[in-house]
Short mmCIF file of C-alpha atoms in Angstrom, two decimals:
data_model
loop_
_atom_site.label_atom_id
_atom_site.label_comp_id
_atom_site.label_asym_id
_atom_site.label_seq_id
_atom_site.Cartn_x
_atom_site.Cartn_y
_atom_site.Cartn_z
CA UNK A 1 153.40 54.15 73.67
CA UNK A 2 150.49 56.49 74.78
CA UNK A 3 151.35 58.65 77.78
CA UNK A 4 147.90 57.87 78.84
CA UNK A 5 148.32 53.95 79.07
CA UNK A 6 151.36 54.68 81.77
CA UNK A 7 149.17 56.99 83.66
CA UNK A 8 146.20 54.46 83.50
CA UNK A 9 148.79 51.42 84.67
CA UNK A 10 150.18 53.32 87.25
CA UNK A 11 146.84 54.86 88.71
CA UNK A 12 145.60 51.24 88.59
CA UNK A 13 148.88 49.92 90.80
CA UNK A 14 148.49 52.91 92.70
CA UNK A 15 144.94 52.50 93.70
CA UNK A 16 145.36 48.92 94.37
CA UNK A 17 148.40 49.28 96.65
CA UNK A 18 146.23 52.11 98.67
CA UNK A 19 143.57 49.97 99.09
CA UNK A 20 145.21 46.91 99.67
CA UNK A 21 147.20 48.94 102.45
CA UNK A 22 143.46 49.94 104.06
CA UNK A 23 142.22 46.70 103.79
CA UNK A 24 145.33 44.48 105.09
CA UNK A 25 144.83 45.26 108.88
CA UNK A 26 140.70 43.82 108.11
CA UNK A 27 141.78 40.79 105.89
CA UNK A 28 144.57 39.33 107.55
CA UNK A 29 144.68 40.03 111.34
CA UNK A 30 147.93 39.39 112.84
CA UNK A 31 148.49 36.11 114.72
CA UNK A 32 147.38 36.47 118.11
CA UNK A 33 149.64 35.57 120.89
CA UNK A 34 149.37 35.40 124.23
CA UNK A 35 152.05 35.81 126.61
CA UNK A 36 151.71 34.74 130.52
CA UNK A 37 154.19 36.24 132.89
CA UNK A 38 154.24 35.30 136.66
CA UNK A 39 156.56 37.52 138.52
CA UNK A 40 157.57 39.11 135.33
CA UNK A 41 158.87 35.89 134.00
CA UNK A 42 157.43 34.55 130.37
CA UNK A 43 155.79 31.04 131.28
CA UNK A 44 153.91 30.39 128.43
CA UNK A 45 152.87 31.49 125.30
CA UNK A 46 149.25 30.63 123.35
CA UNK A 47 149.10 31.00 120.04
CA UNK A 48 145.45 31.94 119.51
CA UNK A 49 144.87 32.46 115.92
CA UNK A 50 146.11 28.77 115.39
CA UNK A 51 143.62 27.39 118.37
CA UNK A 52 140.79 25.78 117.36
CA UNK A 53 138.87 24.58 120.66
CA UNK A 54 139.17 26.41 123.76
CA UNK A 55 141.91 25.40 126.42
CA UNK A 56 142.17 25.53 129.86
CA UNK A 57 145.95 26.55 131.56
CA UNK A 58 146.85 26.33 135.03
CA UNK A 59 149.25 28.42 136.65
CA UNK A 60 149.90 26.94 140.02
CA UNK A 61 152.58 28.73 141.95
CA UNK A 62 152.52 27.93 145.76
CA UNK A 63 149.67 29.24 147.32
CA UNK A 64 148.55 31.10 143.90
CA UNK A 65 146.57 29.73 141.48
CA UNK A 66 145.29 30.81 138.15
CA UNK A 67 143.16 29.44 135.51
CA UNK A 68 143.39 31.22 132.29
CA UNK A 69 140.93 30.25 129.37
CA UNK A 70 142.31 30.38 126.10
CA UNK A 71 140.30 30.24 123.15
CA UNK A 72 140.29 31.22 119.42
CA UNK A 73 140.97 34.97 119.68
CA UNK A 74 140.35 35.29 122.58
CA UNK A 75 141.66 34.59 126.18
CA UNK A 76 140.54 35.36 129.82
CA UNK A 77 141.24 34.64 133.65
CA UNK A 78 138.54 32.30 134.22
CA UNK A 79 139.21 32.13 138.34
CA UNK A 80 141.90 32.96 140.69
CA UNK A 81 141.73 32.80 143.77
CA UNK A 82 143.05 36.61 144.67
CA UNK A 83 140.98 38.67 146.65
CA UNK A 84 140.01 41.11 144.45
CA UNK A 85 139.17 39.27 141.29
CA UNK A 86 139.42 42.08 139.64
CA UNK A 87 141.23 40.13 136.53
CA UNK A 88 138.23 37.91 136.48
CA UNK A 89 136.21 40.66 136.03
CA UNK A 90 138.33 42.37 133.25
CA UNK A 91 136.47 39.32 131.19
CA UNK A 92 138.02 38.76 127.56
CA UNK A 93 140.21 40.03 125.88
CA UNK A 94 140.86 40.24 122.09
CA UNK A 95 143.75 42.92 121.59
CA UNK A 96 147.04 43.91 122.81
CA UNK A 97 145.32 47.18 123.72
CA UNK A 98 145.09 46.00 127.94
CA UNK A 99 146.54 43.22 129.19
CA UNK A 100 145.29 41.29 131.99
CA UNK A 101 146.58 41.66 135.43
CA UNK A 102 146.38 39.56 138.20
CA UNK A 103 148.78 41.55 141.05
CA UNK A 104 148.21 40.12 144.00
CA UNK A 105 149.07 36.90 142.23
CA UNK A 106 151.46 38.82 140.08
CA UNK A 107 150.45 37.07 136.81
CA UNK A 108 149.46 39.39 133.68
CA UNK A 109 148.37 38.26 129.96
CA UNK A 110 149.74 40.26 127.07
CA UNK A 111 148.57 40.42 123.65
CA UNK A 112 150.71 40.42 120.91
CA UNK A 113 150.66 40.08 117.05
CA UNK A 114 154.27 38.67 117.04
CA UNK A 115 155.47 35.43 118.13
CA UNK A 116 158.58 35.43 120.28
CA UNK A 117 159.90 32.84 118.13
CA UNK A 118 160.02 35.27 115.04
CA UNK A 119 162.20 38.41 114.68
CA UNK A 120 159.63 41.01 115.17
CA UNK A 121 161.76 43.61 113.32
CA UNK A 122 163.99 43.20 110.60
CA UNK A 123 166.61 46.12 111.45
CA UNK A 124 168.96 46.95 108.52
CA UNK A 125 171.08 49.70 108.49
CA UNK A 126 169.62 52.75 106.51
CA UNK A 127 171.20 51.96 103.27
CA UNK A 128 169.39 50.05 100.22
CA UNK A 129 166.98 47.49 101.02
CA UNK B 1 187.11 60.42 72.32
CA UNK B 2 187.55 57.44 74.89
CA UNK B 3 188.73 59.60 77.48
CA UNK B 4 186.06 61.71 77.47
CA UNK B 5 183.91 58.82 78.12
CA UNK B 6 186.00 57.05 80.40
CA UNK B 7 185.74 60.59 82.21
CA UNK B 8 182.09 61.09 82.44
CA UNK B 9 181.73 57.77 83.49
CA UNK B 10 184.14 58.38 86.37
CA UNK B 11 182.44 61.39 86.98
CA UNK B 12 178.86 59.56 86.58
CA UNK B 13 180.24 57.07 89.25
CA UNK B 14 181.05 59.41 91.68
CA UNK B 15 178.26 61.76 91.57
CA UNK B 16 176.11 58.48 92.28
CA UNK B 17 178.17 57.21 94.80
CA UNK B 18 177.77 60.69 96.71
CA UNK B 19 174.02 60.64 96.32
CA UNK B 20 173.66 57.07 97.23
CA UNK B 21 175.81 57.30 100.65
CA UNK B 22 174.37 61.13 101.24
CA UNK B 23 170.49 59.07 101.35
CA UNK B 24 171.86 56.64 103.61
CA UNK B 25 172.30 59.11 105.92
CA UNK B 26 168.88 60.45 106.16
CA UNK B 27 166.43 59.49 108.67
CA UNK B 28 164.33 56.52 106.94
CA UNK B 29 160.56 58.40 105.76
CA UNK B 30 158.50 55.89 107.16
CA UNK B 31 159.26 52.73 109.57
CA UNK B 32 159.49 51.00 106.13
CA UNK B 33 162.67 49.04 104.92
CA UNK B 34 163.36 49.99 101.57
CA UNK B 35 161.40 53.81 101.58
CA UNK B 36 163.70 55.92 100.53
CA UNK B 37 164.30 58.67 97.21
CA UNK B 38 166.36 56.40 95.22
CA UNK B 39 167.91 59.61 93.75
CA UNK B 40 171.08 57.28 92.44
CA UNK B 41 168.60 56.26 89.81
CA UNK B 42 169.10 59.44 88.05
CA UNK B 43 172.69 58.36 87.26
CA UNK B 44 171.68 55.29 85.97
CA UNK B 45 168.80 56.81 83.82
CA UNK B 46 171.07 59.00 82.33
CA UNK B 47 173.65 56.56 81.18
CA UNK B 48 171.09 54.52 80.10
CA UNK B 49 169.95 57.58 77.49
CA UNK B 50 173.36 58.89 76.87
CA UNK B 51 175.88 55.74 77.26
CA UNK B 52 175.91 51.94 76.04
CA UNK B 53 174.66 49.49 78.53
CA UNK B 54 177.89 47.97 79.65
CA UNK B 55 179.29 51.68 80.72
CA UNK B 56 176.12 52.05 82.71
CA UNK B 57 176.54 48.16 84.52
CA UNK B 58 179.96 49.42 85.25
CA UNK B 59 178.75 52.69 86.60
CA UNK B 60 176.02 50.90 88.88
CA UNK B 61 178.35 47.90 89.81
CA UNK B 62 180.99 50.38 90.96
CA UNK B 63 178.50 52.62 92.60
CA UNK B 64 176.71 49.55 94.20
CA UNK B 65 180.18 47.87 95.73
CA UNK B 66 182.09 50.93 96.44
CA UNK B 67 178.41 52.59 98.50
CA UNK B 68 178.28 49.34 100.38
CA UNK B 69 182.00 49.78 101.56
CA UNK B 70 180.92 53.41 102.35
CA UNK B 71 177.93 52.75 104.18
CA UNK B 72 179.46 49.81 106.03
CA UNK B 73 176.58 48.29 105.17
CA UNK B 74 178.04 44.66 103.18
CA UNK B 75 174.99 42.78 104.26
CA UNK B 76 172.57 45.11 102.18
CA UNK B 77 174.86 44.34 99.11
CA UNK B 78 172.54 41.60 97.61
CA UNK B 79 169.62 43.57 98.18
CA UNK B 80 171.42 46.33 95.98
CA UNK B 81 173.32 43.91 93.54
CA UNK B 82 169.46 41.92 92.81
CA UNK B 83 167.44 45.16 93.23
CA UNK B 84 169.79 47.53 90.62
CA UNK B 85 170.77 45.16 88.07
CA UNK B 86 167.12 43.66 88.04
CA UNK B 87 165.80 47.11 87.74
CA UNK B 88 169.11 48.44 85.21
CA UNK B 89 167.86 45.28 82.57
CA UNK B 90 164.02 45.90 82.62
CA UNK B 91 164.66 49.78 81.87
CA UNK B 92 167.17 48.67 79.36
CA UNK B 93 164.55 45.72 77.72
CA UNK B 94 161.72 48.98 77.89
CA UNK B 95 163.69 51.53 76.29
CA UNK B 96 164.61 49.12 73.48
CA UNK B 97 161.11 48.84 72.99
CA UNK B 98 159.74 52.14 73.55
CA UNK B 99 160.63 55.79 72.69
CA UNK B 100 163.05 58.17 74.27
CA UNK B 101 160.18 60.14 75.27
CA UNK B 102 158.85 57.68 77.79
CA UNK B 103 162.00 57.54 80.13
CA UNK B 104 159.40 58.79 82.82
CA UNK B 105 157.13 55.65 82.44
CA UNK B 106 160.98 53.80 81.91
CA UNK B 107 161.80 55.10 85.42
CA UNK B 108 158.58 54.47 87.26
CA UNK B 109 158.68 50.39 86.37
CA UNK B 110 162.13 50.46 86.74
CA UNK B 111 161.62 51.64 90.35
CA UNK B 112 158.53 49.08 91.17
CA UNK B 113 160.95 46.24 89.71
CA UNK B 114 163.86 47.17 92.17
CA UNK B 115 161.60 47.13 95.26
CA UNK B 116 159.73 44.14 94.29
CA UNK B 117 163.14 42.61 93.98
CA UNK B 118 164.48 43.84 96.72
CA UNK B 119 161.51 42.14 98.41
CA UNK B 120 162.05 38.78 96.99
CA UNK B 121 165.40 38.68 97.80
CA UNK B 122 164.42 39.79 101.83
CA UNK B 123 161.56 36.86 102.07
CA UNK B 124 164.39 34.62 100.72
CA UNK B 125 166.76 35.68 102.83
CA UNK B 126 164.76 35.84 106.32
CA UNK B 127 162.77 32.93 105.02
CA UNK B 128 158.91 34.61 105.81
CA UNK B 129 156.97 35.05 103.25
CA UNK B 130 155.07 37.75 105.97
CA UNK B 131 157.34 40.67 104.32
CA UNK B 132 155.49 40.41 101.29
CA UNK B 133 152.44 42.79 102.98
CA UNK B 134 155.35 45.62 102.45
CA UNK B 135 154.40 45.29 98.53
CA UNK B 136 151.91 47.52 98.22
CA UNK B 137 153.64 50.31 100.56
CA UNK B 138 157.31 49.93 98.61
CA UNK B 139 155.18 49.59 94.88
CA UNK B 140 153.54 53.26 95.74
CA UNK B 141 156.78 54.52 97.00
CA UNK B 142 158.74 52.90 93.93
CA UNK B 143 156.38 54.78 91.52
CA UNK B 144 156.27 58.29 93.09
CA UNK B 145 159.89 57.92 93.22
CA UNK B 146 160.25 56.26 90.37
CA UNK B 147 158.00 59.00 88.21
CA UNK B 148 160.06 62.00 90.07
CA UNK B 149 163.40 60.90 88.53
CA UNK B 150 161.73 59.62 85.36
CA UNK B 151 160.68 63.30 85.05
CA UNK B 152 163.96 65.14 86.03
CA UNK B 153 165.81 62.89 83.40
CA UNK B 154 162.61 63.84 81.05
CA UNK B 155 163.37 66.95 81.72
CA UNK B 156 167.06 67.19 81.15
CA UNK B 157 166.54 64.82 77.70
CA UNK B 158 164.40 68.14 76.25
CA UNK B 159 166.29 70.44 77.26
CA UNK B 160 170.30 69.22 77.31
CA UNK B 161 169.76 65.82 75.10
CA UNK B 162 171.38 67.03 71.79
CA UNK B 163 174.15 69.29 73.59
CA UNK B 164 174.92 66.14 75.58
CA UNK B 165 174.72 63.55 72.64
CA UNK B 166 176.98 66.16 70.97
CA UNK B 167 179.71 66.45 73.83
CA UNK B 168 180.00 62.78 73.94
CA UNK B 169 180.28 62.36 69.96
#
């Protein structure tokens, strides 16, 4: 066969594996999840690519109290009652890029594009895979 | 004459063997399971040009189970078994059908086919289908890999194909 129709076919897988590889992080964002900690500990996790309608979560721990907003893509500490509502003021957030922090009530929101639940790596030792 | 043979294969073997545990030991190229030369593929190229097919699934079967007892790696061993035979019967199906010459273009679908294997067999395995956005990264890999050997063996065909053909007759 032609040299030229190998060099065509593999030009034509090459360019659409490079620009499948810019486009992926555009076309399919990772799932969004949220993670709440209080005192450091994982309470609960939202997944917010999945959420349709926003929801409303309570974190009630003694004299703290939290009320986080969840909705699609999106989350934020609607009120606490700290004293310097300073997480309140962070507003929304949509990446993993800052997470919220509530420290005088010691709660913070991470986002992540990996659910707990899944292996987030898939270690193998350096031989053939 | 079988000696010799049974020789070079032996020698094939080992030489493949060496390369394949020498790559394990490098540091990976990119964060990307499965990026890596694939240098062993020259053996198999070459006794795919020079040897009948059922020396060269000897020499890759020995070379695949004797580098996973090297490595200490047994769990990779059905990504390797799936990946190198898969890859070992589509160059064998393409060089039936096309010319000595094109062992480059041989190699370079050979390569894609063991990766996209590979891959297969790792969203069986782990059961998400998620690893599947590592196609595009391990098909580009697979063909600049793939197309380096291709060309060394190219290379080698021109320039040591009759002397070798001859040695072996």
């Amino acid at each position: 066969m032609k040299a030229r129709f190998w060099w065509i076919l593999f030009g034509v897988i090459l360019l659409l594996s490079l620009g499948s590889l810019f486009l992926m992080p555009h076309l399919a964002p990772d799932s969004l999840i949220a993670e709440i900690y209080q005192d450091g500990i994982l309470i609960q996790t939202v997944n917010l690519s999945t959420l349709t309608e926003p929801e409303e979560i309570e974190l009630v721990s003694g004299e703290k109290e939290n009320l986080i907003l969840a909705e699609p893509g999106q989350i934020s500490m609607k009120s606490a009652n700290c004293p310097d509502q300073l997480c309140v003021h962070q507003g929304t957030i949509k990446t993993g890029l800052y997470p919220i922090v509530c420290l005088p009530n010691r709660v913070t929101i991470k986002l992540s594009g990996k659910d707990p639940n899944q292996p987030d790596a898939i270690v193998t030792k350096a031989g053939e895979v | 004459m079988k000696l010799k043979r049974l020789t070079l294969c032996g020698v094939l073997t080992a030489v493949s063997l060496a390369i394949f545990v020498l790559e394990a030991q490098l540091p990976p190229l990119l964060p990307v399971p499965g990026v890596k030369p694939g240098l062993a593929n020259l053996i198999t190229l070459f006794s795919l040009l020079y040897l009948t097919p059922k020396e060269t699934c000897l020499i890759l079967l020995a070379r695949i189970l004797l580098g996973a007892v090297f490595t200490a790696s047994p769990a990779t061993l059905l990504y390797s078994l799936t990946g190198g035979f898969l890859c070992l019967g589509t160059e064998l199906v393409l060089l039936h059908i096309l010319h000595i010459k094109d062992i480059w273009a041989v190699s370079a679908v050979g390569a894609m086919i063991h990766n996209l294997a590979q891959l297969i067999v790792a969203a069986w395995v782990t059961g998400t289908a998620s690893v599947f956005w590592y196609l595009p990264i391990l098909l580009i890999f697979g063909i600049l890999t793939g197309l380096f050997t291709g060309f060394c063996i190219h290379l080698y065909q021109k320039r040591f194909g009759n002397r070798t053909k001859h040695f072996l007759s």
